[in-house]
PDB file of C-alpha atoms in Angstrom:
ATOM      1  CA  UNK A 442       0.000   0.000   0.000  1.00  0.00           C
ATOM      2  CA  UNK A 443       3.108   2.542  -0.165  1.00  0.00           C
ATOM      3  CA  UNK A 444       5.345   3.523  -2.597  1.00  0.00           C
ATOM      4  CA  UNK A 445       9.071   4.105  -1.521  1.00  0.00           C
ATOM      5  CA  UNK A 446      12.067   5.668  -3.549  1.00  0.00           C
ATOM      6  CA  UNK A 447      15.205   6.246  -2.275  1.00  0.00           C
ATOM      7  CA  UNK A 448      18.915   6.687  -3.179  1.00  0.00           C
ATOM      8  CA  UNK A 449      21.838   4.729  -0.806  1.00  0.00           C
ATOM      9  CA  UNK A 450      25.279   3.295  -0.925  1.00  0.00           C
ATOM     10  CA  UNK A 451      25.850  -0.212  -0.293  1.00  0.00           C
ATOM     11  CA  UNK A 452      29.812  -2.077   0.252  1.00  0.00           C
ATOM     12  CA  UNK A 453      28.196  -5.355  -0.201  1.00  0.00           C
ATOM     13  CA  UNK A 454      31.864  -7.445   0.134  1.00  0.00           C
ATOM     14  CA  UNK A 455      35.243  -6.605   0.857  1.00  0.00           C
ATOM     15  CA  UNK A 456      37.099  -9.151   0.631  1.00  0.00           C
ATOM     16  CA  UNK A 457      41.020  -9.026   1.727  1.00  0.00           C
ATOM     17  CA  UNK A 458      42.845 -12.062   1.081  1.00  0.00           C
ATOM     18  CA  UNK A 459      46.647 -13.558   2.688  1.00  0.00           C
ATOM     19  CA  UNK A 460      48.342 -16.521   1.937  1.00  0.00           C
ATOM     20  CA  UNK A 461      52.147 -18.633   2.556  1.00  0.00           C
ATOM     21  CA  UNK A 462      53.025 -21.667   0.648  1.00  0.00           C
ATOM     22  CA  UNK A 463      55.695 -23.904   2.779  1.00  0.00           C
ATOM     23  CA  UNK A 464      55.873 -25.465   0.025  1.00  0.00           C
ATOM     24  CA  UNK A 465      54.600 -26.987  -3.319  1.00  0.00           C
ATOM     25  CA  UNK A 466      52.346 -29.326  -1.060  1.00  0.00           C
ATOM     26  CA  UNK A 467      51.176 -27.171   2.412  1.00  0.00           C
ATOM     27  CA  UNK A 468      50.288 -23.931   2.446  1.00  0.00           C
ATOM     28  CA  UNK A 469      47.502 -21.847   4.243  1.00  0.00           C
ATOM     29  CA  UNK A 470      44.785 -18.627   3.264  1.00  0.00           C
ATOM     30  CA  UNK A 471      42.764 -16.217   5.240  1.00  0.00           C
ATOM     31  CA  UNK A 472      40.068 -13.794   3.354  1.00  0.00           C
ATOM     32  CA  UNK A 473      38.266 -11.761   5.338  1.00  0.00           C
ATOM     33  CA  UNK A 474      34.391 -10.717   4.387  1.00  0.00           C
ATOM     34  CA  UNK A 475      33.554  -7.171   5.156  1.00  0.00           C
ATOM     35  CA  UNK A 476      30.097  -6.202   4.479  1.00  0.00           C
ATOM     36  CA  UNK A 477      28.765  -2.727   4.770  1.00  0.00           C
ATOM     37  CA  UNK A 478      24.719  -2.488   4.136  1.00  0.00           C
ATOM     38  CA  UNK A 479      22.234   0.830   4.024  1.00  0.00           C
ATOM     39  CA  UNK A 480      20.825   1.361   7.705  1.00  0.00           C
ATOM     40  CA  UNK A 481      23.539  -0.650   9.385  1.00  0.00           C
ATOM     41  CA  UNK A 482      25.748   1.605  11.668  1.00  0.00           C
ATOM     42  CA  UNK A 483      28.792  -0.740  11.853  1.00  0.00           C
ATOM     43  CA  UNK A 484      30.203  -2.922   9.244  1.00  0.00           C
ATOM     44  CA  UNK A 485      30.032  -6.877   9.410  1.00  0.00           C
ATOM     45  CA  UNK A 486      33.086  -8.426   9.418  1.00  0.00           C
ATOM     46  CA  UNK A 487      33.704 -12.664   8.882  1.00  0.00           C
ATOM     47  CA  UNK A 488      36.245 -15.011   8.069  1.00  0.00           C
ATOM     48  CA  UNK A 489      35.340 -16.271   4.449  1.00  0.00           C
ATOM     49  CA  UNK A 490      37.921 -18.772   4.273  1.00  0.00           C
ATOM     50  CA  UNK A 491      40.909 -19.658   6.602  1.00  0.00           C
ATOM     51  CA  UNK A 492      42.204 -23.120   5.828  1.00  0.00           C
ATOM     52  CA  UNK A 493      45.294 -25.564   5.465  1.00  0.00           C
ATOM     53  CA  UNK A 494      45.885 -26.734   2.506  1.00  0.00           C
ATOM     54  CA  UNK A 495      47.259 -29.791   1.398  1.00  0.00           C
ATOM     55  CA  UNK A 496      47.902 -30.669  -2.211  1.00  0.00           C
ATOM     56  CA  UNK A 497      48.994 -33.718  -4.323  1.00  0.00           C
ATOM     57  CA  UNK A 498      49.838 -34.458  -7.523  1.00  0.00           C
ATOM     58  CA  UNK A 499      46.963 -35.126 -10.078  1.00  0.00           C
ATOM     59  CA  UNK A 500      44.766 -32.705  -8.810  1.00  0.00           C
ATOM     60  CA  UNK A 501      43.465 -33.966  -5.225  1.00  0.00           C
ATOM     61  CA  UNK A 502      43.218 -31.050  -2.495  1.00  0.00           C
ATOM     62  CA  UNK A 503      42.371 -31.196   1.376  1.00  0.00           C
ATOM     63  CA  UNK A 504      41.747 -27.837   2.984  1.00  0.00           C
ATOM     64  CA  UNK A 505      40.712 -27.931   6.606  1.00  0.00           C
ATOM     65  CA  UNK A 506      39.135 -25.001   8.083  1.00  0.00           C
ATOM     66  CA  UNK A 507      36.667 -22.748   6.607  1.00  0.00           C
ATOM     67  CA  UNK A 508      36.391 -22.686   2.914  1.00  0.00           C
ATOM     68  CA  UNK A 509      33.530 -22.231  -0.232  1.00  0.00           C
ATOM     69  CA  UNK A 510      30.746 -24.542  -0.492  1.00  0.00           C
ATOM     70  CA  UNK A 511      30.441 -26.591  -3.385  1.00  0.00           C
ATOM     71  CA  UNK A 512      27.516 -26.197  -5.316  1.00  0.00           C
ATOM     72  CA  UNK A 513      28.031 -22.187  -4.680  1.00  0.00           C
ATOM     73  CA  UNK A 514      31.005 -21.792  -5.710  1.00  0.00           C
ATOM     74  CA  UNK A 515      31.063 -24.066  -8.862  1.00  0.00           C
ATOM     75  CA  UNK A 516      27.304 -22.116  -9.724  1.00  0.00           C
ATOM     76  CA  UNK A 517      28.880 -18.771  -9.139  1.00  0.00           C
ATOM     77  CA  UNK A 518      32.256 -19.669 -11.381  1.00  0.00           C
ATOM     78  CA  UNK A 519      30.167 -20.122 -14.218  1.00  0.00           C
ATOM     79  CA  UNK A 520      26.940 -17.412 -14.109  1.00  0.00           C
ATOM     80  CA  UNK A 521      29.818 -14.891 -13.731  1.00  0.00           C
ATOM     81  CA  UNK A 522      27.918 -11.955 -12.286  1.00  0.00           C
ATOM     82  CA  UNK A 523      28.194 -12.930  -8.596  1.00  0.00           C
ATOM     83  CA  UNK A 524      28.493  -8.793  -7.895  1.00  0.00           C
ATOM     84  CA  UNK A 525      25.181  -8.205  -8.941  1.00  0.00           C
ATOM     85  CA  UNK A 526      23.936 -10.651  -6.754  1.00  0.00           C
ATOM     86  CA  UNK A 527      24.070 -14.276  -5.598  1.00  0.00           C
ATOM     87  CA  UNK A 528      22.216 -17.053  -7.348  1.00  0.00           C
ATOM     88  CA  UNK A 529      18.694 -17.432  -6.267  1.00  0.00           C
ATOM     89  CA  UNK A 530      19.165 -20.357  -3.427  1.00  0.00           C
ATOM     90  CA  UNK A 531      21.449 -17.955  -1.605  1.00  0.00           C
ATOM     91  CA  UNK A 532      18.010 -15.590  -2.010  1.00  0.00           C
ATOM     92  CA  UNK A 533      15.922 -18.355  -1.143  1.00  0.00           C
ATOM     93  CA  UNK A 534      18.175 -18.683   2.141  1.00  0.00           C
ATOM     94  CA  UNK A 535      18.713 -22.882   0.921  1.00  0.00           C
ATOM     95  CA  UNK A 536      22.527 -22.486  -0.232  1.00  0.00           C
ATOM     96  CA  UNK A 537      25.617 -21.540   1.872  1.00  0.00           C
ATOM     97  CA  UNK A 538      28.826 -19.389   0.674  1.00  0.00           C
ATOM     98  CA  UNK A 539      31.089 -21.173   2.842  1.00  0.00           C
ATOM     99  CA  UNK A 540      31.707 -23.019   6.013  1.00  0.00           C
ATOM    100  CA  UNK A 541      33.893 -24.640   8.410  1.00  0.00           C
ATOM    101  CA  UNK A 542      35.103 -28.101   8.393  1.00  0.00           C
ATOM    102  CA  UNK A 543      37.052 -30.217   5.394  1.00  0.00           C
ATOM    103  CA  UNK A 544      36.907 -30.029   2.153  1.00  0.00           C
ATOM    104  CA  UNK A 545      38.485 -32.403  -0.005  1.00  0.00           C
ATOM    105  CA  UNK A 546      38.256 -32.152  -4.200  1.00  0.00           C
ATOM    106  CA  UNK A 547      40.020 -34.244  -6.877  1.00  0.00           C
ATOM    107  CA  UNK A 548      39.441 -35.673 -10.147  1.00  0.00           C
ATOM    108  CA  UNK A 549      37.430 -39.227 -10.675  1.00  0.00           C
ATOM    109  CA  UNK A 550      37.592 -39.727 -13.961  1.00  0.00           C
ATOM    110  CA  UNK A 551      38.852 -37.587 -16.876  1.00  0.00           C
ATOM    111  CA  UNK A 552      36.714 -34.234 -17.545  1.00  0.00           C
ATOM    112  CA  UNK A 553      34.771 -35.492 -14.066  1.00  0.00           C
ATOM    113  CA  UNK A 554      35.547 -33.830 -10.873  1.00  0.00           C
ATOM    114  CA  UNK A 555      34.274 -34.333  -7.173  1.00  0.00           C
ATOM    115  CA  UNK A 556      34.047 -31.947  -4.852  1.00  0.00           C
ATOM    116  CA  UNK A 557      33.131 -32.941  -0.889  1.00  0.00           C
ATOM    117  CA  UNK A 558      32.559 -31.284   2.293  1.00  0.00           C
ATOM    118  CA  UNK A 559      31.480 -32.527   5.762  1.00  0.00           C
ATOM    119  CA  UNK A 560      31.161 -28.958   7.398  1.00  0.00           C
ATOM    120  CA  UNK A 561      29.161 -27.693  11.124  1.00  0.00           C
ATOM    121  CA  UNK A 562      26.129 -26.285   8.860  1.00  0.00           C
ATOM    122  CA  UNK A 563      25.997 -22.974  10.571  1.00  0.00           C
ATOM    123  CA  UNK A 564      27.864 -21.336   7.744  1.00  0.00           C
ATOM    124  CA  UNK A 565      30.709 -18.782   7.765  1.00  0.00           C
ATOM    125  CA  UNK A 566      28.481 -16.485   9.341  1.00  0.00           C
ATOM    126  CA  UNK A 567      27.683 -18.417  12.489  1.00  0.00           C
ATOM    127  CA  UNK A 568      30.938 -20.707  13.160  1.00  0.00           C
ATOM    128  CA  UNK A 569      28.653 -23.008  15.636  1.00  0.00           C
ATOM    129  CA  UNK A 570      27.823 -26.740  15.222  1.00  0.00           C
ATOM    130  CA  UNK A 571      25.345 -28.675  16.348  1.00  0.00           C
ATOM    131  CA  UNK A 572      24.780 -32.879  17.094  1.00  0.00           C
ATOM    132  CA  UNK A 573      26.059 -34.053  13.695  1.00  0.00           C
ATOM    133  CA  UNK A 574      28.671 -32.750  10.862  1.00  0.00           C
ATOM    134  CA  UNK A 575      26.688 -31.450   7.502  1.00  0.00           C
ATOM    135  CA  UNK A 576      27.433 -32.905   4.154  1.00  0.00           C
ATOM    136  CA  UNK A 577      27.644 -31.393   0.883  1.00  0.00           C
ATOM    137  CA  UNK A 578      28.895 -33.520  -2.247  1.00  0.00           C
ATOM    138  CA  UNK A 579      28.826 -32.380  -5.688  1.00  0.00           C
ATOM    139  CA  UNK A 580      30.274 -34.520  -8.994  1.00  0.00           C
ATOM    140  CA  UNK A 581      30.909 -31.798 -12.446  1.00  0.00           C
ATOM    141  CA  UNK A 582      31.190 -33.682 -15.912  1.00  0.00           C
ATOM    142  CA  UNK A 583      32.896 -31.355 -18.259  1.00  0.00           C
ATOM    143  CA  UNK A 584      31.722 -32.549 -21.319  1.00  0.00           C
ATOM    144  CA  UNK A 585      33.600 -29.979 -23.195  1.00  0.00           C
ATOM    145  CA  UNK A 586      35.969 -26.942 -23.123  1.00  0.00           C
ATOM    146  CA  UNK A 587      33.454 -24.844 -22.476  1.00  0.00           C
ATOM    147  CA  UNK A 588      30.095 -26.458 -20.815  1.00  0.00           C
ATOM    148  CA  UNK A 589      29.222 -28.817 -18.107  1.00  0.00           C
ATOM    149  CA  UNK A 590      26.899 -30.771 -15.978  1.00  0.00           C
ATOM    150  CA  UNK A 591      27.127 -31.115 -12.390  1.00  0.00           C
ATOM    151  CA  UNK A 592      24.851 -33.454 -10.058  1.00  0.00           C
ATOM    152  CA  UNK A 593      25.447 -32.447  -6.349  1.00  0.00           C
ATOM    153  CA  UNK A 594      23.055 -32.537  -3.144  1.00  0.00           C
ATOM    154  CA  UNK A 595      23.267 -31.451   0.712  1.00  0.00           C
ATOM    155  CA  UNK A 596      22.145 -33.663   3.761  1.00  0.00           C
ATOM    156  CA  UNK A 597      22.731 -32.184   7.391  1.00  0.00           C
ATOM    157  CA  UNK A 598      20.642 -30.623  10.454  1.00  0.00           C
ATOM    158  CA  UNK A 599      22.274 -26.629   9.897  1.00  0.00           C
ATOM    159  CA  UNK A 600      24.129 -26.803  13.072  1.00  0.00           C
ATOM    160  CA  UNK A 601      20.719 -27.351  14.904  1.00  0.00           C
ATOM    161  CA  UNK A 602      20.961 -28.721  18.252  1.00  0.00           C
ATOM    162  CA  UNK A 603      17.792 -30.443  20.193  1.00  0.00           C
ATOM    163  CA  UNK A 604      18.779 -29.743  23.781  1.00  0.00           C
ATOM    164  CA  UNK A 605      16.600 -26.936  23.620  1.00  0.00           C
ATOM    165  CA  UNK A 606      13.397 -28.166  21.512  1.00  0.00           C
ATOM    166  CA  UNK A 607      13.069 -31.489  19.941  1.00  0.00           C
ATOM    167  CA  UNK A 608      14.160 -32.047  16.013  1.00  0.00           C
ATOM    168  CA  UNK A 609      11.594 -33.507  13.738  1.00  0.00           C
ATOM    169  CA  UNK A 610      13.836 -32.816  10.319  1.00  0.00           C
ATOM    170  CA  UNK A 611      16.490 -33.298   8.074  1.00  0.00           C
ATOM    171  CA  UNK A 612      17.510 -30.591   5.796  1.00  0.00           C
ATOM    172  CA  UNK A 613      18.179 -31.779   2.208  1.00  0.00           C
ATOM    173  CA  UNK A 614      18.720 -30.804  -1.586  1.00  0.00           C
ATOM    174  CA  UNK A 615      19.211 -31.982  -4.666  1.00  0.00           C
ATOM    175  CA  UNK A 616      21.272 -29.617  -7.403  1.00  0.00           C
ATOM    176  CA  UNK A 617      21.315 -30.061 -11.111  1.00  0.00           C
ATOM    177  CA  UNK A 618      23.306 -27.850 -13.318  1.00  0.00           C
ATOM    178  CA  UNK A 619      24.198 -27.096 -16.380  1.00  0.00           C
ATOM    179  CA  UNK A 620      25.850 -24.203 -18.179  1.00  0.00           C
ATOM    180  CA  UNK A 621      28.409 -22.734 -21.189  1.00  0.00           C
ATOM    181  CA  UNK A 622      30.654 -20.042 -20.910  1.00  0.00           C
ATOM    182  CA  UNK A 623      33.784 -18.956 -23.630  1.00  0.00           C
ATOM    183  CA  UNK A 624      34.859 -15.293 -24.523  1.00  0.00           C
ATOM    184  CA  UNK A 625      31.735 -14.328 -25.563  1.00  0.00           C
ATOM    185  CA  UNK A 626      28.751 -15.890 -24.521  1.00  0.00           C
ATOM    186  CA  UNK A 627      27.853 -17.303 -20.352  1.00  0.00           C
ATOM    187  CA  UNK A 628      24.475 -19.453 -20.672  1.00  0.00           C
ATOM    188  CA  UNK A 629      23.235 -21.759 -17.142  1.00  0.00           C
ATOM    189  CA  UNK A 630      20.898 -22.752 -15.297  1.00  0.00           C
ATOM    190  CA  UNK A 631      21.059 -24.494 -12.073  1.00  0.00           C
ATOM    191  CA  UNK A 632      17.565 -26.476 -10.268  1.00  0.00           C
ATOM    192  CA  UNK A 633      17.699 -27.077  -6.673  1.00  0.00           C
ATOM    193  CA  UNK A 634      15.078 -29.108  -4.844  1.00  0.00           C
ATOM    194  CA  UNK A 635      15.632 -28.480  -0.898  1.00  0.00           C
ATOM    195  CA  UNK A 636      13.598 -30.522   2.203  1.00  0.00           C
ATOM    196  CA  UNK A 637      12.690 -28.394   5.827  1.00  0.00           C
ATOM    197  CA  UNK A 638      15.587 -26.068   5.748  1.00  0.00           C
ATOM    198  CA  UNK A 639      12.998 -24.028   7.659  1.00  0.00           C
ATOM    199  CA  UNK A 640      11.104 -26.859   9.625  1.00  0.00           C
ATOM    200  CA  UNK A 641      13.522 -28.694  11.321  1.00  0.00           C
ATOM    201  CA  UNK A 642      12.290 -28.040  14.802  1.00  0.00           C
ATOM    202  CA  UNK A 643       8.556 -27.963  12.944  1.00  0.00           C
ATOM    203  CA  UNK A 644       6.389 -31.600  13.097  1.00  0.00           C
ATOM    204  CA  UNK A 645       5.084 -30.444   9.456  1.00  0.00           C
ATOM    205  CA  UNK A 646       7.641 -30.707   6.898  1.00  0.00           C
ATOM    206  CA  UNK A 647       8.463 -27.882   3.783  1.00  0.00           C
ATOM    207  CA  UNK A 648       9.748 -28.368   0.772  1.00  0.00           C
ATOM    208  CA  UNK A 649      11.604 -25.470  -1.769  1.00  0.00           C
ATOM    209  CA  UNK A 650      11.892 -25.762  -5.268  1.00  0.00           C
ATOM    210  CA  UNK A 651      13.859 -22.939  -7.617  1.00  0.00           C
ATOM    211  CA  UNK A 652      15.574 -22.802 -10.346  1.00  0.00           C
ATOM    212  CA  UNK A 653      17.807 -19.447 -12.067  1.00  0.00           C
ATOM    213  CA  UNK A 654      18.558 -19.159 -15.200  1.00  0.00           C
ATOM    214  CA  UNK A 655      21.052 -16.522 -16.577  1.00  0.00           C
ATOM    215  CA  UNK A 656      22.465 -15.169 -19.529  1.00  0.00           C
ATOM    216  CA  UNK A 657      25.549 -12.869 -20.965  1.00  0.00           C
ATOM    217  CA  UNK A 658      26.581 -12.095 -24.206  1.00  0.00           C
ATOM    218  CA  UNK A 659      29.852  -9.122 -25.051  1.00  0.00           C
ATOM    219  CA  UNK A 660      29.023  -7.540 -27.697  1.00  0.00           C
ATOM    220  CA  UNK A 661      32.084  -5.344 -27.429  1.00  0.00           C
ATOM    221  CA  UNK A 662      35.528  -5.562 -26.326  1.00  0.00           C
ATOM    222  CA  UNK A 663      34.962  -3.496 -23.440  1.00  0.00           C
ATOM    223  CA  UNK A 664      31.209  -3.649 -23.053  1.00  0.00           C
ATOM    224  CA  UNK A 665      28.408  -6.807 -22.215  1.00  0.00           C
ATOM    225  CA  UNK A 666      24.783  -7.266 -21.799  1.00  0.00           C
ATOM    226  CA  UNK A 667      23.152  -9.407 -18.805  1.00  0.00           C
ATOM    227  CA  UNK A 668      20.085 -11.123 -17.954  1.00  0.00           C
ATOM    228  CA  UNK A 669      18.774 -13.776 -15.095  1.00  0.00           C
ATOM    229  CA  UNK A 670      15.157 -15.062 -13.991  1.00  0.00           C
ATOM    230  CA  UNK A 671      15.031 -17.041 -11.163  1.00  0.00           C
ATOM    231  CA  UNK A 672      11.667 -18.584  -9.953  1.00  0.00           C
ATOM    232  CA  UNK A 673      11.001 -20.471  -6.670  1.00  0.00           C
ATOM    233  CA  UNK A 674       7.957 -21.699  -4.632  1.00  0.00           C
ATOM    234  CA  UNK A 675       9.346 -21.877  -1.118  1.00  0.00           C
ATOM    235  CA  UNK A 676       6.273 -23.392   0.620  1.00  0.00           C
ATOM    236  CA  UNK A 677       5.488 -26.106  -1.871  1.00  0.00           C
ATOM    237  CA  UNK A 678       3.169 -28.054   0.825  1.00  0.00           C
ATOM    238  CA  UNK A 679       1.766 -25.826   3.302  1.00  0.00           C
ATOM    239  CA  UNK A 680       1.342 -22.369   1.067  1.00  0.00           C
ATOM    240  CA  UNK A 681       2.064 -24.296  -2.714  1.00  0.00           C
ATOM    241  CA  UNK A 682       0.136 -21.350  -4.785  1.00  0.00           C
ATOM    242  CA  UNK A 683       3.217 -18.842  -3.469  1.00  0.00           C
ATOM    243  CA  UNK A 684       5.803 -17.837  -5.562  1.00  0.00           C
ATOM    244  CA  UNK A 685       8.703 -15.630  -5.727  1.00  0.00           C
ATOM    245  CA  UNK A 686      10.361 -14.301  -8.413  1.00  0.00           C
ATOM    246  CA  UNK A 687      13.607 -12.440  -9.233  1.00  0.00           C
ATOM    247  CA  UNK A 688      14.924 -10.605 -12.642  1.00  0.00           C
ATOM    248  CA  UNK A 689      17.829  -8.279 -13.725  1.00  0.00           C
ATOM    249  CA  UNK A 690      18.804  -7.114 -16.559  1.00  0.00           C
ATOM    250  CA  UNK A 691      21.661  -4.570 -17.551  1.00  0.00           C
ATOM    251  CA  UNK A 692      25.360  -3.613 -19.576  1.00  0.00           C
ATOM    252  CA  UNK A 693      28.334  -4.130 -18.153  1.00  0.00           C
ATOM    253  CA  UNK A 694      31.657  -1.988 -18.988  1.00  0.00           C
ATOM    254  CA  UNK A 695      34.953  -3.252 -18.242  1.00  0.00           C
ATOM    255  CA  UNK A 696      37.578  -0.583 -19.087  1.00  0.00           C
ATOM    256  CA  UNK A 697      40.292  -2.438 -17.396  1.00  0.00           C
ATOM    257  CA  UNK A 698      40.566  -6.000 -16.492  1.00  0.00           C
ATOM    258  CA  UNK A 699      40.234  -5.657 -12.549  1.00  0.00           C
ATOM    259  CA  UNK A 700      37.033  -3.139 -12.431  1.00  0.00           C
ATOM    260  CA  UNK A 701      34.008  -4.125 -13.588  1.00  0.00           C
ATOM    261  CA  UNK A 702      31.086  -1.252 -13.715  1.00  0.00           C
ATOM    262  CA  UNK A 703      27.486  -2.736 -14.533  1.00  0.00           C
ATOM    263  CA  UNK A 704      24.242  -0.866 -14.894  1.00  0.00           C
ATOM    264  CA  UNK A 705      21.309  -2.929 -13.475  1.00  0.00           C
ATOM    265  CA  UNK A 706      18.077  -3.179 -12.966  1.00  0.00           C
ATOM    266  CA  UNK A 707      15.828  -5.647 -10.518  1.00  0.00           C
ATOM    267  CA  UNK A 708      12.809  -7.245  -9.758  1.00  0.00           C
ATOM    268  CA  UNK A 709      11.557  -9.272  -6.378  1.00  0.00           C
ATOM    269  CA  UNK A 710       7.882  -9.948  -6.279  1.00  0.00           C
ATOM    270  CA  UNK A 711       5.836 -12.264  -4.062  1.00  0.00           C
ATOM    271  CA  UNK A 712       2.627 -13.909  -5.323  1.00  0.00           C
ATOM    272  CA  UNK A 713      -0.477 -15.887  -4.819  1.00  0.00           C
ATOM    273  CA  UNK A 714      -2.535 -17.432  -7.456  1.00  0.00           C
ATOM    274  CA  UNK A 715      -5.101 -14.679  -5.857  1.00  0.00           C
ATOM    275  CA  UNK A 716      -2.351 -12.099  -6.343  1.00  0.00           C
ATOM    276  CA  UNK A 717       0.003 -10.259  -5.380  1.00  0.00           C
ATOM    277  CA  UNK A 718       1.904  -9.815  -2.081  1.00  0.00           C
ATOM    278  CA  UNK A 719       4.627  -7.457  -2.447  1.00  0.00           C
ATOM    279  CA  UNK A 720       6.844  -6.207  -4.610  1.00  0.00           C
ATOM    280  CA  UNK A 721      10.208  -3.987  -5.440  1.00  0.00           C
ATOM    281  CA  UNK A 722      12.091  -2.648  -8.251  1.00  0.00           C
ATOM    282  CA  UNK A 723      15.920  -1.326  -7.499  1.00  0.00           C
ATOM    283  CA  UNK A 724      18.060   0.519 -10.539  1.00  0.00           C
ATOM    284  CA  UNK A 725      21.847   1.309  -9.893  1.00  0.00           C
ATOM    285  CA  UNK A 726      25.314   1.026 -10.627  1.00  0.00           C
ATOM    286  CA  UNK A 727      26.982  -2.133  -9.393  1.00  0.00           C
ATOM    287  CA  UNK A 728      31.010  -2.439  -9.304  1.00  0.00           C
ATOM    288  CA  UNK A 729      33.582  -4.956  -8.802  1.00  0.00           C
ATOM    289  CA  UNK A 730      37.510  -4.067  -8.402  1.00  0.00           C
ATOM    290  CA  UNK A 731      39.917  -6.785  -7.849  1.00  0.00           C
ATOM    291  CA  UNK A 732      43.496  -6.421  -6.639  1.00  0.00           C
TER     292      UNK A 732
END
């Protein structure tokens, strides 16, 4: 029933990263996270990753600590356009960045990869743990130089503990993906079927299911146009006519290789079958400067 402009500033990461090799086998890495949002007086500040490595010939790596999850970070490599903003199951709150624990990737087969992590499920956010360690697994067939298909899925309890209130739940969920990226074009789309993230401490159970699907073409040296839709219904037993959507759109300019500068435009809605709920439109520019 209102209708709200405003202008605002937003660091949405910082990220400052250290590392030491001992040598071509052990070394270790610490990036901080610092987040700065509208209407927050003090910045947030996390450790993103802060592991051991250990590597060995033919591509197998252990890192123990706290490091990227892997159906995140292998969606995020490909879409491309992380800055704008995550993929839609970090939205939907059924994904997590990073976490700590061990994370061990290698190669099964040639153009397959594995990537596994048995992590607290609280997330780099919350370094907690609860009665059980988390599991995420995710195998990636590359079936050529430039596209893929991944099969990965996530079975824990989020670092929930019952000493408080009784657990009733599991969380689960099942990823596909698939995607293409080269010089010029980035296509994907990545489905994600998730079980009582939000019920575990609930007798009813919840199911999630949402997909995003993005696209990027350059159309100039310097210069590329963007698009994503991403579509979920996050109470698919106890609410299953309400949806929520996402879209951007916009052109990015890249007049050096480590900034980035993207014009963008969003969508977030909420709807019934009856209607709908809410909604909210956001224009801006969007950077990215590595060093």
């Amino acid at each position: 029933g209102t209708d709200t402009r405003a202008w605002d500033v937003d660091l949405k990461r910082l990220y400052l990263d250290a590392d030491y090799a001992f040598d071509p086998a052990w070394s270790v890495h610490v990036t901080t996270d610092v987040n700065w949002l509208r209407g927050e007086r003090d910045p947030d500040v996390w450790l993103k990753h802060a592991y051991v490595q250990r590597q060995w010939d033919g591509g197998t790596r252990l890192r123990v600590g706290v490091d990227d999850m892997p159906a995140l970070a292998l969606t995020s490599k490909w879409y491309g356009y992380r800055y704008i903003d995550p993929i839609g199951t970090s939205i939907q709150k059924i994904d997590s960045a990073a976490d700590w624990g061990v994370h061990l990737t290698g190669v099964l087969a040639p153009k397959v990869d594995y990537a596994v992590s048995v992590v607290t499920g609280g997330g780099y956010k919350h370094p907690t743990h609860g009665r059980r360690a988390d599991v995420e697994a995710m195998v990636t067939w590359h079936t050529s130089e430039h596209t893929m298909l991944a099969l990965g899925g996530f079975d824990g309890q989020l670092a929930a503990s019952a000493d408080a209130r009784p657990l009733y739940h599991t969380a689960r969920r099942l990823d596909l993906l698939a995607a293409y990226a080269s010089d010029i074009w980035r296509l994907g789309m990545r489905y994600s079927y998730a079980s009582n993230w939000t019920t575990l401490y609930s007798v009813n159970s919840e199911r999630n299911g949402s997909w995003s699907a993005w696209g990027s073409v350059q159309v100039a040296p310097q210069w590329s146009v963007f698009a994503r839709y991403d579509r979920a219904q996050p109470t698919r037993l106890n609410d299953p006519s309400r949806r929520a959507m996402y879209a951007n759109a916009g052109v990015q300019w890249q007049p050096v290789k480590r900034l980035r500068l993207a014009l963008a435009f969003k969508r977030n809605a909420l709807r019934r079958d009856n209607g709908e709920i809410r909604r909210s439109n956001e224009a801006g520019i969007w950077s990215e400067y590595s060093f």
